[in-house]
Amino acid sequence: MNNEQIDLKASLLHYLQNQLDRRFTTEQDYNRAVASAIRDYLMPAWRETLARHHHQEKRHAYYLSMEFLIGRSLVNNMQNLGIENEVTQAFNELGLSLESIQQAEADAGLGNGGLGRLAACFMDSCASLALPVTGYGLRYEYGLFRQLIKNGHQIETPDCWLEFNSYPWEVNRKEYTCKVKFGGHCWTHKDPDTGRFEVIWQADEEVLAVPFDVPIVGYQNNTVNTLRLWDANATEAFKLDEFNAGDYFEAVATNNSAKSITMVLYPNDSNQNGKTLRLRQQYFLVSASLQDVLTHWVKKHGIDFSQFAQANVFQLNDTHPSLAVAELMRLLIDEYQLEWNQAWLIVTQTMAYTNHTLLPEALESWPVEMMRTLLPRPLEIIEEINRHFLVQVSYKWPGELDKQRQLSIIDGYGMVKMAHLAIVGSFSVNGVAALHSELLKSKLFNHFYQLWPHKFNNKTNGVTPRRWIAAANPALRNLLNDTLGSDWITNLNQLEQLEAYQNDSAFLARWREIKQNNKQRLADFVAQQTGIELNIEAMFDVQVKRIHQYKRQILNVLHVIHLYSQIKKGQTDNWTNRVVIFGGKAAPGYWMAKQTIKLINNVAQIVNKDRDVGDKLKVVFYPDYRVSAMEMVCPATDLSEQISTAGKEASGTGNMKFMMNGALTIGTLDGANVEMLEALGQQNFFLFGLEAHQIQALEGHYQPQDLINQDTDLQAIFHLLEVGHFSLFESGIFDPLIASSKDPADPWKTLADFRSYIDAQAQAAQAYRDPQAWSRMSLLNCARSGRFSADRTIQDYNRDIWKLNDLK
Ligand SMILES: *Cc1c(COP(=O)(O)O)cnc(C)c1O
């Protein structure tokens, strides 16, 4: 033991004994004690990493994101610190079970889905690669809502993840508190000494941004990076003069309005929310983070910014933090007196933007008038950026006024288009999978691509194998370590060596045994939560992700109804038993998504209690899908459903977690599925459906009713739906869902892919009947998943965009 390091067991005892009343110690208390002990233990490495960043004058990257979907940290941190055995032993000696204490940790659910989880995986990879990268986000008091299911409906309840308003992993760094302005007005003032015109922003509200730092432990490399989360507070808890004047409520209300900024995460995934509070959140994140970086810079370099762009790069996770473009301009010009052109050069050499969606409803825009009220000075700067930009457009396309209209950051409806601001202000624009990045260039941002082809690049997403294999699937981790050694954990391409075992039937039998044990673990949990008994000999067919029409959970439901109707007709020769598992949250305001949850639950109820059906088919809705749920689900999955309408899912990352854990995929040519198929070959992937360009070609010619008329299976399914077989005494409840599938204007073209989906499902069922062949394909999925490690993604970002040196 390094003499600076502490004795874990003694520290654990210290935290346990520090409780006043030890008769009522709960698993949460034990969890908090062990987390506190481990946080103390990692402190020296954290301090050293910060010192290295501070002293080594090296280039540094900042990852700005409104969401970090971290999940639990105990197991991950123990594993990355290499102290699992020590802690387990200490627990055994104290007569405690580490397993149940791990389960007691609440998920840090500071994100909606894939975008937020990506940010968390990236933080893990940056630390494990010893790259100097700091994350900046918001410390929401309430993360994504918890989902209950009552009578088949989703009920949202608040996520009180901060028990007693604290998180054992965080450290309050109130010494780095800064102020963020809102509202008020601006005027120009000529400095009598310099003759320089300056803009004064007289805000009518100032909010304190208080940082809380969360350690990001690299994998056994003595690196602990920082995720800095901002908490909003009122500048003065009580304005003394108002208080003395008797205006007690006014004084306290100021506090509440400030606090509300980081009170709750907006629960919309792939859909923009136009609320003022959301704009306040975005600006709060951006302003506090940039002030933090600039204050630090000025402490070291004074107001000399000539080397700033060499030393700093900001990665914007979607347009949510794209006000950074305007805010960095404002700080450099108004606070540090740079000229416009100098400041613009710095901004456009330090900002890099990642796009996450092509869906029009998810593209952010803010009313100019809302911005003028809330952020008068940043808006002036955006208007000025736009004037300069439109001149450039006119040089490129002389006389083509429509080009200026289409590209303008501020459109004809008085909306500020945040993606345009992000592209104009950044030196790099990337999509998150090869297909997605191509579509950005050829469709959504084609004009920008013509203007600046050099800005556009692809960075296919990845997930961290530390969490998604080693921690989530210990049995698989042990097999991989025994077979390949442990290098795969930090070099996932090593999994290729598994291919040598693809025809080794003893090895394949072990492979299958691990999967069956993981299925049993999940089955036990499902039985306990829902009372549904699952047979692990059945194929576990899983679709877990946010509920969204573009993800087409409905298509999966149509297949379930098809299987049910075959069983009822006795058409069960060569049948493969299935367990179909759904999980996912619907945005509270997304009615169609909520109806989809109700339909899944109603179908489950009818199917599961039918004696003719028995083990042939079970349907489960797994409530409150979240990171810790996925950790249990993905190791237990045989078949992964990745069935979005081609061209709509930017990448997907759930698909990668399943592949690493040896699930086979049934999927469309969408997002990263395209690259998974490329790695696997058609014989190891159940491909179906139209391609992105075919979906586009259907626009205006789509006739779902004709498809129903041609297909007796579809007719049977719609008959059951339309007579109300699944409506359970609420007649007509699913009419809007049914109508949307049959609508020629259906943007998701669900029925266009129905036949090929059903055929691919039949192939999957057939393949599952040969356990050895299935296990072989399962092994190949794992063996070929190396390129979907977030380490590879981060190395790509670093090579092409960040250009950092590792600090090993
Ligand atoms: C990986 C993950 C996602 C993303 O899943 P997709 O299938 O890519 O949409 C969403 N939520 C959680 C909790 C995850 O772990």
Short mmCIF file of N, CA, C and O in Angstrom, two decimals, residues 108-172:
data_model
loop_
_atom_site.label_atom_id
_atom_site.label_comp_id
_atom_site.label_asym_id
_atom_site.label_seq_id
_atom_site.Cartn_x
_atom_site.Cartn_y
_atom_site.Cartn_z
N ALA A 108 -27.47 7.42 -10.65
CA ALA A 108 -27.40 8.84 -10.96
C ALA A 108 -27.99 8.98 -12.37
O ALA A 108 -27.32 8.71 -13.36
N GLY A 109 -29.25 9.35 -12.43
CA GLY A 109 -29.99 9.33 -13.71
C GLY A 109 -30.06 10.72 -14.33
O GLY A 109 -31.14 11.20 -14.65
N LEU A 110 -28.90 11.35 -14.52
CA LEU A 110 -28.88 12.73 -15.01
C LEU A 110 -28.91 12.80 -16.53
O LEU A 110 -28.19 13.60 -17.14
N GLY A 111 -29.73 11.94 -17.13
CA GLY A 111 -29.85 11.94 -18.58
C GLY A 111 -31.07 11.16 -18.99
O GLY A 111 -31.67 10.43 -18.19
N ASN A 112 -31.45 11.31 -20.26
CA ASN A 112 -32.64 10.67 -20.79
C ASN A 112 -32.39 9.28 -21.36
O ASN A 112 -33.19 8.37 -21.16
N GLY A 113 -31.30 9.13 -22.12
CA GLY A 113 -31.08 7.88 -22.83
C GLY A 113 -29.70 7.88 -23.46
O GLY A 113 -28.71 8.25 -22.82
N GLY A 114 -29.66 7.53 -24.74
CA GLY A 114 -28.38 7.31 -25.42
C GLY A 114 -27.41 8.48 -25.35
O GLY A 114 -26.22 8.28 -25.11
N LEU A 115 -27.89 9.70 -25.54
CA LEU A 115 -27.00 10.86 -25.56
C LEU A 115 -26.30 11.05 -24.21
O LEU A 115 -25.10 11.31 -24.15
N GLY A 116 -27.04 10.91 -23.14
CA GLY A 116 -26.47 11.08 -21.81
C GLY A 116 -25.58 9.92 -21.42
O GLY A 116 -24.54 10.10 -20.78
N ARG A 117 -25.98 8.72 -21.83
CA ARG A 117 -25.14 7.55 -21.52
C ARG A 117 -23.83 7.62 -22.31
O ARG A 117 -22.78 7.22 -21.83
N LEU A 118 -23.89 8.14 -23.53
CA LEU A 118 -22.68 8.30 -24.34
C LEU A 118 -21.68 9.19 -23.60
O LEU A 118 -20.48 8.89 -23.53
N ALA A 119 -22.18 10.29 -23.04
CA ALA A 119 -21.30 11.22 -22.32
C ALA A 119 -20.63 10.49 -21.16
O ALA A 119 -19.44 10.69 -20.88
N ALA A 120 -21.38 9.63 -20.46
CA ALA A 120 -20.81 8.89 -19.33
C ALA A 120 -19.76 7.88 -19.81
O ALA A 120 -18.69 7.74 -19.21
N CYS A 121 -20.06 7.16 -20.90
CA CYS A 121 -19.07 6.22 -21.45
C CYS A 121 -17.81 6.96 -21.90
O CYS A 121 -16.70 6.48 -21.69
N PHE A 122 -17.99 8.12 -22.50
CA PHE A 122 -16.83 8.90 -22.97
C PHE A 122 -15.95 9.32 -21.80
O PHE A 122 -14.72 9.29 -21.89
N MET A 123 -16.57 9.72 -20.69
CA MET A 123 -15.77 10.13 -19.53
C MET A 123 -14.92 8.96 -19.06
O MET A 123 -13.74 9.13 -18.72
N ASP A 124 -15.50 7.77 -19.04
CA ASP A 124 -14.75 6.57 -18.61
C ASP A 124 -13.58 6.30 -19.55
O ASP A 124 -12.46 6.02 -19.11
N SER A 125 -13.82 6.42 -20.85
CA SER A 125 -12.75 6.13 -21.81
C SER A 125 -11.64 7.19 -21.75
O SER A 125 -10.46 6.85 -21.82
N CYS A 126 -12.02 8.45 -21.60
CA CYS A 126 -10.99 9.51 -21.52
C CYS A 126 -10.08 9.26 -20.33
O CYS A 126 -8.85 9.36 -20.44
N ALA A 127 -10.67 8.93 -19.18
CA ALA A 127 -9.85 8.68 -17.99
C ALA A 127 -9.00 7.42 -18.20
O ALA A 127 -7.82 7.40 -17.85
N SER A 128 -9.58 6.39 -18.81
CA SER A 128 -8.84 5.15 -18.99
C SER A 128 -7.71 5.30 -20.01
O SER A 128 -6.74 4.56 -19.98
N LEU A 129 -7.85 6.27 -20.91
CA LEU A 129 -6.78 6.57 -21.87
C LEU A 129 -5.85 7.66 -21.33
O LEU A 129 -4.96 8.13 -22.04
N ALA A 130 -6.08 8.09 -20.08
CA ALA A 130 -5.27 9.14 -19.42
C ALA A 130 -5.24 10.43 -20.23
O ALA A 130 -4.23 11.13 -20.28
N LEU A 131 -6.38 10.76 -20.85
CA LEU A 131 -6.46 12.01 -21.61
C LEU A 131 -6.94 13.14 -20.71
O LEU A 131 -7.84 12.95 -19.88
N PRO A 132 -6.35 14.32 -20.86
CA PRO A 132 -6.79 15.46 -20.04
C PRO A 132 -8.11 16.03 -20.54
O PRO A 132 -8.14 16.94 -21.37
N VAL A 133 -9.19 15.47 -20.04
CA VAL A 133 -10.54 15.87 -20.46
C VAL A 133 -11.38 16.09 -19.21
O VAL A 133 -11.37 15.25 -18.30
N THR A 134 -12.08 17.20 -19.16
CA THR A 134 -12.98 17.51 -18.05
C THR A 134 -14.40 17.57 -18.59
O THR A 134 -14.64 18.16 -19.63
N GLY A 135 -15.32 16.96 -17.87
CA GLY A 135 -16.73 17.04 -18.24
C GLY A 135 -17.39 18.18 -17.50
O GLY A 135 -17.05 18.45 -16.34
N TYR A 136 -18.30 18.88 -18.17
CA TYR A 136 -19.09 19.92 -17.52
C TYR A 136 -20.57 19.62 -17.72
O TYR A 136 -21.01 19.39 -18.87
N GLY A 137 -21.33 19.61 -16.62
CA GLY A 137 -22.77 19.33 -16.73
C GLY A 137 -23.53 20.00 -15.60
O GLY A 137 -22.99 20.88 -14.92
N LEU A 138 -24.78 19.60 -15.42
CA LEU A 138 -25.63 20.18 -14.38
C LEU A 138 -25.93 19.14 -13.31
O LEU A 138 -26.14 17.96 -13.61
N ARG A 139 -25.96 19.62 -12.06
CA ARG A 139 -26.28 18.74 -10.94
C ARG A 139 -27.78 18.84 -10.66
O ARG A 139 -28.21 19.60 -9.80
N TYR A 140 -28.57 18.12 -11.47
CA TYR A 140 -30.02 18.16 -11.28
C TYR A 140 -30.38 17.53 -9.94
O TYR A 140 -29.91 16.44 -9.61
N GLU A 141 -31.24 18.23 -9.20
CA GLU A 141 -31.67 17.66 -7.93
C GLU A 141 -32.57 16.45 -8.19
O GLU A 141 -32.55 15.48 -7.44
N TYR A 142 -33.34 16.50 -9.26
CA TYR A 142 -34.14 15.35 -9.69
C TYR A 142 -33.71 14.95 -11.09
O TYR A 142 -33.79 15.74 -12.02
N GLY A 143 -33.25 13.70 -11.22
CA GLY A 143 -32.88 13.19 -12.53
C GLY A 143 -34.12 12.76 -13.30
O GLY A 143 -35.24 13.21 -13.00
N LEU A 144 -33.94 11.88 -14.27
CA LEU A 144 -35.08 11.39 -15.04
C LEU A 144 -36.09 10.72 -14.10
O LEU A 144 -35.69 9.99 -13.20
N PHE A 145 -37.38 10.98 -14.31
CA PHE A 145 -38.43 10.43 -13.43
C PHE A 145 -38.33 8.91 -13.30
O PHE A 145 -37.83 8.23 -14.19
N ARG A 146 -38.83 8.41 -12.17
CA ARG A 146 -38.97 6.97 -12.02
C ARG A 146 -40.30 6.54 -12.61
O ARG A 146 -41.30 7.24 -12.48
N GLN A 147 -40.29 5.40 -13.25
CA GLN A 147 -41.50 4.92 -13.95
C GLN A 147 -42.16 3.81 -13.15
O GLN A 147 -41.53 2.80 -12.84
N LEU A 148 -43.43 4.04 -12.82
CA LEU A 148 -44.24 2.96 -12.25
C LEU A 148 -45.25 2.57 -13.32
O LEU A 148 -45.63 3.39 -14.16
N ILE A 149 -45.71 1.32 -13.26
CA ILE A 149 -46.76 0.89 -14.17
C ILE A 149 -47.99 0.57 -13.32
O ILE A 149 -47.94 -0.27 -12.43
N LYS A 150 -49.09 1.33 -13.58
CA LYS A 150 -50.34 1.06 -12.88
C LYS A 150 -51.43 0.83 -13.91
O LYS A 150 -51.64 1.67 -14.79
N ASN A 151 -52.08 -0.34 -13.82
CA ASN A 151 -53.12 -0.70 -14.79
C ASN A 151 -52.58 -0.57 -16.22
O ASN A 151 -53.28 -0.15 -17.13
N GLY A 152 -51.31 -0.89 -16.40
CA GLY A 152 -50.71 -0.86 -17.73
C GLY A 152 -50.24 0.50 -18.20
O GLY A 152 -49.64 0.62 -19.25
N HIS A 153 -50.53 1.53 -17.41
CA HIS A 153 -50.12 2.89 -17.79
C HIS A 153 -48.82 3.29 -17.10
O HIS A 153 -48.58 2.89 -15.96
N GLN A 154 -48.06 4.13 -17.76
CA GLN A 154 -46.87 4.71 -17.12
C GLN A 154 -47.30 5.81 -16.14
O GLN A 154 -48.06 6.70 -16.50
N ILE A 155 -46.77 5.72 -14.93
CA ILE A 155 -46.94 6.80 -13.94
C ILE A 155 -45.55 7.35 -13.64
O ILE A 155 -44.63 6.57 -13.39
N GLU A 156 -45.39 8.66 -13.70
CA GLU A 156 -44.08 9.25 -13.42
C GLU A 156 -44.02 9.69 -11.95
O GLU A 156 -44.95 10.32 -11.47
N THR A 157 -42.95 9.34 -11.29
CA THR A 157 -42.73 9.85 -9.93
C THR A 157 -41.33 10.47 -9.87
O THR A 157 -40.45 10.08 -10.62
N PRO A 158 -41.16 11.45 -8.97
CA PRO A 158 -39.86 12.15 -8.92
C PRO A 158 -38.72 11.22 -8.51
O PRO A 158 -38.92 10.32 -7.69
N ASP A 159 -37.57 11.46 -9.08
CA ASP A 159 -36.38 10.67 -8.80
C ASP A 159 -35.55 11.39 -7.74
O ASP A 159 -34.79 12.30 -8.06
N CYS A 160 -35.71 11.00 -6.49
CA CYS A 160 -34.97 11.65 -5.41
C CYS A 160 -33.63 10.93 -5.21
O CYS A 160 -33.42 10.26 -4.21
N TRP A 161 -32.75 11.09 -6.18
CA TRP A 161 -31.50 10.32 -6.11
C TRP A 161 -30.54 10.90 -5.09
O TRP A 161 -29.67 10.21 -4.58
N LEU A 162 -30.68 12.20 -4.80
CA LEU A 162 -29.80 12.86 -3.82
C LEU A 162 -30.43 12.74 -2.45
O LEU A 162 -31.09 13.66 -1.98
N GLU A 163 -30.23 11.62 -1.80
CA GLU A 163 -30.79 11.44 -0.47
C GLU A 163 -30.13 12.46 0.45
O GLU A 163 -28.90 12.56 0.50
N PHE A 164 -30.92 13.20 1.19
CA PHE A 164 -30.42 14.27 2.07
C PHE A 164 -29.56 15.26 1.30
O PHE A 164 -28.58 15.79 1.79
N ASN A 165 -29.91 15.47 0.02
CA ASN A 165 -29.27 16.45 -0.84
C ASN A 165 -27.76 16.27 -0.94
O ASN A 165 -27.03 17.24 -1.10
N SER A 166 -27.27 15.03 -0.86
CA SER A 166 -25.85 14.84 -1.13
C SER A 166 -25.61 13.50 -1.80
O SER A 166 -26.43 12.58 -1.72
N TYR A 167 -24.49 13.41 -2.45
CA TYR A 167 -24.12 12.25 -3.27
C TYR A 167 -22.74 11.84 -2.76
O TYR A 167 -21.84 12.69 -2.71
N PRO A 168 -22.55 10.59 -2.33
CA PRO A 168 -21.30 10.27 -1.64
C PRO A 168 -20.06 10.44 -2.51
O PRO A 168 -18.96 10.63 -1.98
N TRP A 169 -20.21 10.42 -3.84
CA TRP A 169 -19.03 10.51 -4.69
C TRP A 169 -18.58 11.94 -4.95
O TRP A 169 -17.46 12.18 -5.39
N GLU A 170 -19.46 12.92 -4.72
CA GLU A 170 -19.14 14.28 -5.12
C GLU A 170 -18.36 15.05 -4.04
O GLU A 170 -18.39 14.71 -2.87
N VAL A 171 -17.67 16.10 -4.50
CA VAL A 171 -16.99 17.00 -3.59
C VAL A 171 -17.45 18.42 -3.92
O VAL A 171 -17.40 18.84 -5.08
N ASN A 172 -17.93 19.15 -2.94
CA ASN A 172 -18.37 20.52 -3.14
C ASN A 172 -17.13 21.41 -3.31
O ASN A 172 -16.25 21.43 -2.47
#
